[in-house]
Every structure is written in C-alpha cells, then in structure tokens.
C-alpha cells in the first residue's frame, strides 16, 4: 500500500466548527480509475483545504492509502485532527473519502465522522467537483479585507540634525 501524509503549519482554527458526528455516506460515480480520481482530489485538497491559507492547514492532516492497480486500485483519503500533544502527526479521523473501482469508473463515498454538517457539505461539494476535474474551493476562509498599511511613524531627528537646523 502507498501511504501519503501531508500536513502544514498555518491557517484558520476549526475548533468552533467541529460538532457531533454526522455521516454523509451516499456514493457517487465518476469517470476514471481510483488512482486518477485520487490524484484529482488530492491536488484539490492541497490547493484548497491545505493551502497556505487553507482552513485545515494548521489544525488537520491529510492522509491517504492506495492499493496498486494489480490489487484492485481502491484508495482511501482521510482528514485527521492534528494531535501535537501526543507527539504523533495525526489524531482522530474526522472526514473520509473512499474510492472503489467500478469498471472504467470510480465509486466515491464521502463520510463525515466529526465535522459540523455545514463544513462537511462544503468539503463534500469540493470532493465531487475535484473528482470531475473542477478547480473550485467551497470550503475556504472568508474573504479577508485588505487594508492600507498604517502611516509610517515619524522618526525624530538626531540631536546633530536639530542643531544644524537651529538658528
């Protein structure tokens, strides 16, 4: 099995959005092998959820396991809470994506294990968009207001400069 783990160091805190378990488990089907679909979803996740300003970058870890095509090619992607207190890279699994071969297509099943239902809906929409080649990012931080930098502080003149100006 191929194991991939991606993690990051900055982003928004999601502790306020975590809630009781709820499951979204209905499968969907898309064209392509599980390995191809995995690549599309993993690319989308690293460019959205785990991007430098991504909602999950600081608080969660992306982990995936994929069988070789000779063994059926199934794959599973999981999002885990980051658990720095225990000394391990990841803690509790909060979101799961299962990819299973179905002829020339892939069945996708998304399961929310611990995220707020509203967060899970946005992430699920992202998964199916990416699996079909989309580049969207539903689950992202709110737009940040860009403000002009504060005016530069006035630097007092040195005593020598003040003396040269004095009458």
PDB file of C-alpha atoms in Angstrom:
ATOM      1  CA  UNK A   1       0.000   0.000   0.000  1.00  0.00           C
ATOM      2  CA  UNK A   2       1.100   3.519  -0.772  1.00  0.00           C
ATOM      3  CA  UNK A   3       0.778   5.863   2.184  1.00  0.00           C
ATOM      4  CA  UNK A   4       0.820   9.629   1.809  1.00  0.00           C
ATOM      5  CA  UNK A   5       0.628  12.201   4.592  1.00  0.00           C
ATOM      6  CA  UNK A   6       0.535  15.942   4.040  1.00  0.00           C
ATOM      7  CA  UNK A   7       0.461  18.471   6.834  1.00  0.00           C
ATOM      8  CA  UNK A   8       1.006  22.151   7.403  1.00  0.00           C
ATOM      9  CA  UNK A   9       1.730  24.886   9.864  1.00  0.00           C
ATOM     10  CA  UNK A  10      -0.627  27.813   9.344  1.00  0.00           C
ATOM     11  CA  UNK A  11      -4.303  28.500   8.734  1.00  0.00           C
ATOM     12  CA  UNK A  12      -7.615  29.013  10.486  1.00  0.00           C
ATOM     13  CA  UNK A  13      -8.678  27.251  13.691  1.00  0.00           C
ATOM     14  CA  UNK A  14     -11.693  24.982  13.202  1.00  0.00           C
ATOM     15  CA  UNK A  15     -12.390  24.122  16.835  1.00  0.00           C
ATOM     16  CA  UNK A  16     -15.541  26.255  16.724  1.00  0.00           C
ATOM     17  CA  UNK A  17     -16.864  24.348  13.708  1.00  0.00           C
ATOM     18  CA  UNK A  18     -16.325  20.806  14.975  1.00  0.00           C
ATOM     19  CA  UNK A  19     -19.516  19.147  16.136  1.00  0.00           C
ATOM     20  CA  UNK A  20     -21.219  15.808  16.789  1.00  0.00           C
ATOM     21  CA  UNK A  21     -20.707  13.025  14.252  1.00  0.00           C
ATOM     22  CA  UNK A  22     -22.908  13.047  11.200  1.00  0.00           C
ATOM     23  CA  UNK A  23     -22.497  10.859   8.185  1.00  0.00           C
ATOM     24  CA  UNK A  24     -22.836  11.672   4.539  1.00  0.00           C
ATOM     25  CA  UNK A  25     -22.423   8.252   3.030  1.00  0.00           C
ATOM     26  CA  UNK A  26     -24.198   8.141  -0.304  1.00  0.00           C
ATOM     27  CA  UNK A  27     -21.831   7.051  -3.054  1.00  0.00           C
ATOM     28  CA  UNK A  28     -21.323   8.857  -6.315  1.00  0.00           C
ATOM     29  CA  UNK A  29     -19.700   7.639  -9.503  1.00  0.00           C
ATOM     30  CA  UNK A  30     -17.256   9.467 -11.734  1.00  0.00           C
ATOM     31  CA  UNK A  31     -15.236   8.545 -14.818  1.00  0.00           C
ATOM     32  CA  UNK A  32     -11.662   7.369 -14.363  1.00  0.00           C
ATOM     33  CA  UNK A  33      -9.758   4.891 -12.240  1.00  0.00           C
ATOM     34  CA  UNK A  34      -9.469   5.348  -8.462  1.00  0.00           C
ATOM     35  CA  UNK A  35      -5.804   6.331  -8.884  1.00  0.00           C
ATOM     36  CA  UNK A  36      -6.694   9.102 -11.370  1.00  0.00           C
ATOM     37  CA  UNK A  37      -9.598  10.296  -9.203  1.00  0.00           C
ATOM     38  CA  UNK A  38      -7.367  10.169  -6.112  1.00  0.00           C
ATOM     39  CA  UNK A  39      -4.846  12.422  -7.893  1.00  0.00           C
ATOM     40  CA  UNK A  40      -7.553  14.958  -8.740  1.00  0.00           C
ATOM     41  CA  UNK A  41      -8.949  15.015  -5.183  1.00  0.00           C
ATOM     42  CA  UNK A  42      -5.504  15.135  -3.528  1.00  0.00           C
ATOM     43  CA  UNK A  43      -4.449  18.013  -5.775  1.00  0.00           C
ATOM     44  CA  UNK A  44      -7.638  19.915  -4.979  1.00  0.00           C
ATOM     45  CA  UNK A  45      -7.273  19.325  -1.233  1.00  0.00           C
ATOM     46  CA  UNK A  46      -3.660  20.515  -1.145  1.00  0.00           C
ATOM     47  CA  UNK A  47      -4.545  23.609  -3.184  1.00  0.00           C
ATOM     48  CA  UNK A  48      -7.643  24.460  -1.133  1.00  0.00           C
ATOM     49  CA  UNK A  49      -8.065  22.926   2.329  1.00  0.00           C
ATOM     50  CA  UNK A  50      -4.321  22.559   2.983  1.00  0.00           C
ATOM     51  CA  UNK A  51      -3.060  25.572   1.017  1.00  0.00           C
ATOM     52  CA  UNK A  52      -1.026  28.174   2.957  1.00  0.00           C
ATOM     53  CA  UNK A  53      -4.265  29.987   3.848  1.00  0.00           C
ATOM     54  CA  UNK A  54      -6.426  26.850   3.831  1.00  0.00           C
ATOM     55  CA  UNK A  55      -8.945  26.196   6.563  1.00  0.00           C
ATOM     56  CA  UNK A  56      -7.314  22.890   7.559  1.00  0.00           C
ATOM     57  CA  UNK A  57      -3.616  23.711   7.170  1.00  0.00           C
ATOM     58  CA  UNK A  58      -2.879  24.349  10.842  1.00  0.00           C
ATOM     59  CA  UNK A  59      -5.360  22.063  12.567  1.00  0.00           C
ATOM     60  CA  UNK A  60      -5.601  18.919  10.433  1.00  0.00           C
ATOM     61  CA  UNK A  61      -3.546  16.391   8.443  1.00  0.00           C
ATOM     62  CA  UNK A  62      -4.278  14.788   5.043  1.00  0.00           C
ATOM     63  CA  UNK A  63      -3.541  11.054   4.858  1.00  0.00           C
ATOM     64  CA  UNK A  64      -4.147   8.543   2.051  1.00  0.00           C
ATOM     65  CA  UNK A  65      -3.721   4.842   1.361  1.00  0.00           C
ATOM     66  CA  UNK A  66      -3.967   3.413  -2.159  1.00  0.00           C
ATOM     67  CA  UNK A  67      -3.736  -0.145  -3.436  1.00  0.00           C
ATOM     68  CA  UNK A  68      -1.831  -0.832  -6.625  1.00  0.00           C
ATOM     69  CA  UNK A  69      -3.989  -1.358  -9.731  1.00  0.00           C
ATOM     70  CA  UNK A  70      -2.950  -5.033  -9.622  1.00  0.00           C
ATOM     71  CA  UNK A  71      -4.651  -5.327  -6.220  1.00  0.00           C
ATOM     72  CA  UNK A  72      -7.832  -3.573  -7.364  1.00  0.00           C
ATOM     73  CA  UNK A  73      -6.741   0.031  -7.076  1.00  0.00           C
ATOM     74  CA  UNK A  74      -9.029   1.100  -4.226  1.00  0.00           C
ATOM     75  CA  UNK A  75      -7.961   4.192  -2.276  1.00  0.00           C
ATOM     76  CA  UNK A  76      -8.957   5.939   0.918  1.00  0.00           C
ATOM     77  CA  UNK A  77      -8.328   9.561   1.800  1.00  0.00           C
ATOM     78  CA  UNK A  78      -8.730  10.711   5.386  1.00  0.00           C
ATOM     79  CA  UNK A  79      -8.532  14.041   7.166  1.00  0.00           C
ATOM     80  CA  UNK A  80      -7.316  13.744  10.752  1.00  0.00           C
ATOM     81  CA  UNK A  81      -7.180  16.293  13.538  1.00  0.00           C
ATOM     82  CA  UNK A  82      -3.606  17.361  14.245  1.00  0.00           C
ATOM     83  CA  UNK A  83      -2.562  15.971  17.635  1.00  0.00           C
ATOM     84  CA  UNK A  84       0.662  17.664  18.709  1.00  0.00           C
ATOM     85  CA  UNK A  85       0.114  16.876  22.398  1.00  0.00           C
ATOM     86  CA  UNK A  86       0.568  13.127  21.893  1.00  0.00           C
ATOM     87  CA  UNK A  87       3.693  13.531  19.779  1.00  0.00           C
ATOM     88  CA  UNK A  88       2.042  11.892  16.766  1.00  0.00           C
ATOM     89  CA  UNK A  89       1.443  13.658  13.470  1.00  0.00           C
ATOM     90  CA  UNK A  90      -2.273  12.950  13.421  1.00  0.00           C
ATOM     91  CA  UNK A  91      -5.060  12.175  15.819  1.00  0.00           C
ATOM     92  CA  UNK A  92      -8.744  11.413  15.356  1.00  0.00           C
ATOM     93  CA  UNK A  93     -10.046  10.894  11.816  1.00  0.00           C
ATOM     94  CA  UNK A  94     -12.786  13.466  11.072  1.00  0.00           C
ATOM     95  CA  UNK A  95     -13.549  13.022   7.346  1.00  0.00           C
ATOM     96  CA  UNK A  96     -13.129  10.061   4.984  1.00  0.00           C
ATOM     97  CA  UNK A  97     -13.290   9.582   1.219  1.00  0.00           C
ATOM     98  CA  UNK A  98     -13.382   6.001  -0.130  1.00  0.00           C
ATOM     99  CA  UNK A  99     -12.570   5.382  -3.810  1.00  0.00           C
ATOM    100  CA  UNK A 100     -13.519   1.987  -5.294  1.00  0.00           C
ATOM    101  CA  UNK A 101     -13.115   0.759  -8.864  1.00  0.00           C
ATOM    102  CA  UNK A 102     -16.264   0.192 -10.925  1.00  0.00           C
ATOM    103  CA  UNK A 103     -15.210  -0.855 -14.463  1.00  0.00           C
ATOM    104  CA  UNK A 104     -13.853   2.292 -16.118  1.00  0.00           C
ATOM    105  CA  UNK A 105     -15.312   4.429 -13.339  1.00  0.00           C
ATOM    106  CA  UNK A 106     -14.799   5.076  -9.644  1.00  0.00           C
ATOM    107  CA  UNK A 107     -17.364   4.945  -6.866  1.00  0.00           C
ATOM    108  CA  UNK A 108     -16.810   7.704  -4.315  1.00  0.00           C
ATOM    109  CA  UNK A 109     -18.198   7.550  -0.817  1.00  0.00           C
ATOM    110  CA  UNK A 110     -17.746  10.538   1.484  1.00  0.00           C
ATOM    111  CA  UNK A 111     -18.196  10.096   5.220  1.00  0.00           C
ATOM    112  CA  UNK A 112     -18.241  12.857   7.818  1.00  0.00           C
ATOM    113  CA  UNK A 113     -17.037  11.477  11.129  1.00  0.00           C
ATOM    114  CA  UNK A 114     -16.695  14.576  13.312  1.00  0.00           C
ATOM    115  CA  UNK A 115     -17.079  17.859  11.419  1.00  0.00           C
ATOM    116  CA  UNK A 116     -20.028  20.223  11.607  1.00  0.00           C
ATOM    117  CA  UNK A 117     -22.615  19.309   8.940  1.00  0.00           C
ATOM    118  CA  UNK A 118     -22.207  22.686   7.178  1.00  0.00           C
ATOM    119  CA  UNK A 119     -18.434  22.163   6.913  1.00  0.00           C
ATOM    120  CA  UNK A 120     -18.922  18.595   5.695  1.00  0.00           C
ATOM    121  CA  UNK A 121     -21.348  19.704   2.959  1.00  0.00           C
ATOM    122  CA  UNK A 122     -18.809  22.203   1.606  1.00  0.00           C
ATOM    123  CA  UNK A 123     -15.996  19.653   1.714  1.00  0.00           C
ATOM    124  CA  UNK A 124     -18.171  17.023   0.002  1.00  0.00           C
ATOM    125  CA  UNK A 125     -19.015  19.506  -2.762  1.00  0.00           C
ATOM    126  CA  UNK A 126     -15.282  20.129  -3.215  1.00  0.00           C
ATOM    127  CA  UNK A 127     -14.541  16.383  -3.416  1.00  0.00           C
ATOM    128  CA  UNK A 128     -17.062  15.779  -6.200  1.00  0.00           C
ATOM    129  CA  UNK A 129     -16.009  18.923  -8.063  1.00  0.00           C
ATOM    130  CA  UNK A 130     -12.329  17.899  -7.979  1.00  0.00           C
ATOM    131  CA  UNK A 131     -13.148  14.270  -8.880  1.00  0.00           C
ATOM    132  CA  UNK A 132     -14.670  15.582 -12.117  1.00  0.00           C
ATOM    133  CA  UNK A 133     -11.691  17.818 -12.895  1.00  0.00           C
ATOM    134  CA  UNK A 134     -13.007  21.030 -11.297  1.00  0.00           C
ATOM    135  CA  UNK A 135     -10.764  23.550  -9.560  1.00  0.00           C
ATOM    136  CA  UNK A 136     -13.256  25.110  -7.128  1.00  0.00           C
ATOM    137  CA  UNK A 137     -12.827  25.595  -3.399  1.00  0.00           C
ATOM    138  CA  UNK A 138     -16.113  25.810  -1.487  1.00  0.00           C
ATOM    139  CA  UNK A 139     -14.542  25.295   1.933  1.00  0.00           C
ATOM    140  CA  UNK A 140     -12.210  28.237   2.298  1.00  0.00           C
ATOM    141  CA  UNK A 141     -11.695  31.071   4.747  1.00  0.00           C
ATOM    142  CA  UNK A 142     -13.923  34.110   4.371  1.00  0.00           C
ATOM    143  CA  UNK A 143     -12.547  36.889   2.221  1.00  0.00           C
ATOM    144  CA  UNK A 144     -10.007  38.934   4.126  1.00  0.00           C
ATOM    145  CA  UNK A 145     -10.394  42.682   3.990  1.00  0.00           C
ATOM    146  CA  UNK A 146      -7.236  44.239   2.623  1.00  0.00           C
ATOM    147  CA  UNK A 147      -6.354  47.439   4.441  1.00  0.00           C
ATOM    148  CA  UNK A 148      -3.730  50.033   3.645  1.00  0.00           C
ATOM    149  CA  UNK A 149      -0.711  49.809   5.946  1.00  0.00           C
ATOM    150  CA  UNK A 150      -0.639  52.326   8.790  1.00  0.00           C
ATOM    151  CA  UNK A 151       1.261  55.542   8.059  1.00  0.00           C
ATOM    152  CA  UNK A 152       4.955  55.346   8.777  1.00  0.00           C
ATOM    153  CA  UNK A 153       5.909  56.691  12.168  1.00  0.00           C
ATOM    154  CA  UNK A 154       7.760  59.967  12.144  1.00  0.00           C
ATOM    155  CA  UNK A 155      11.348  59.370  13.112  1.00  0.00           C
ATOM    156  CA  UNK A 156      12.693  62.101  15.409  1.00  0.00           C
ATOM    157  CA  UNK A 157      15.723  63.910  14.075  1.00  0.00           C
ATOM    158  CA  UNK A 158      19.035  63.256  15.731  1.00  0.00           C
ATOM    159  CA  UNK A 159      20.402  65.980  18.073  1.00  0.00           C
ATOM    160  CA  UNK A 160      23.064  66.785  15.452  1.00  0.00           C
ATOM    161  CA  UNK A 161      20.400  67.322  12.731  1.00  0.00           C
ATOM    162  CA  UNK A 162      18.315  69.511  15.083  1.00  0.00           C
ATOM    163  CA  UNK A 163      21.392  71.605  15.963  1.00  0.00           C
ATOM    164  CA  UNK A 164      22.258  72.146  12.303  1.00  0.00           C
ATOM    165  CA  UNK A 165      18.721  73.483  11.674  1.00  0.00           C
ATOM    166  CA  UNK A 166      18.608  75.727  14.743  1.00  0.00           C
ATOM    167  CA  UNK A 167      19.107  79.489  14.135  1.00  0.00           C
TER     168      UNK A 167
END
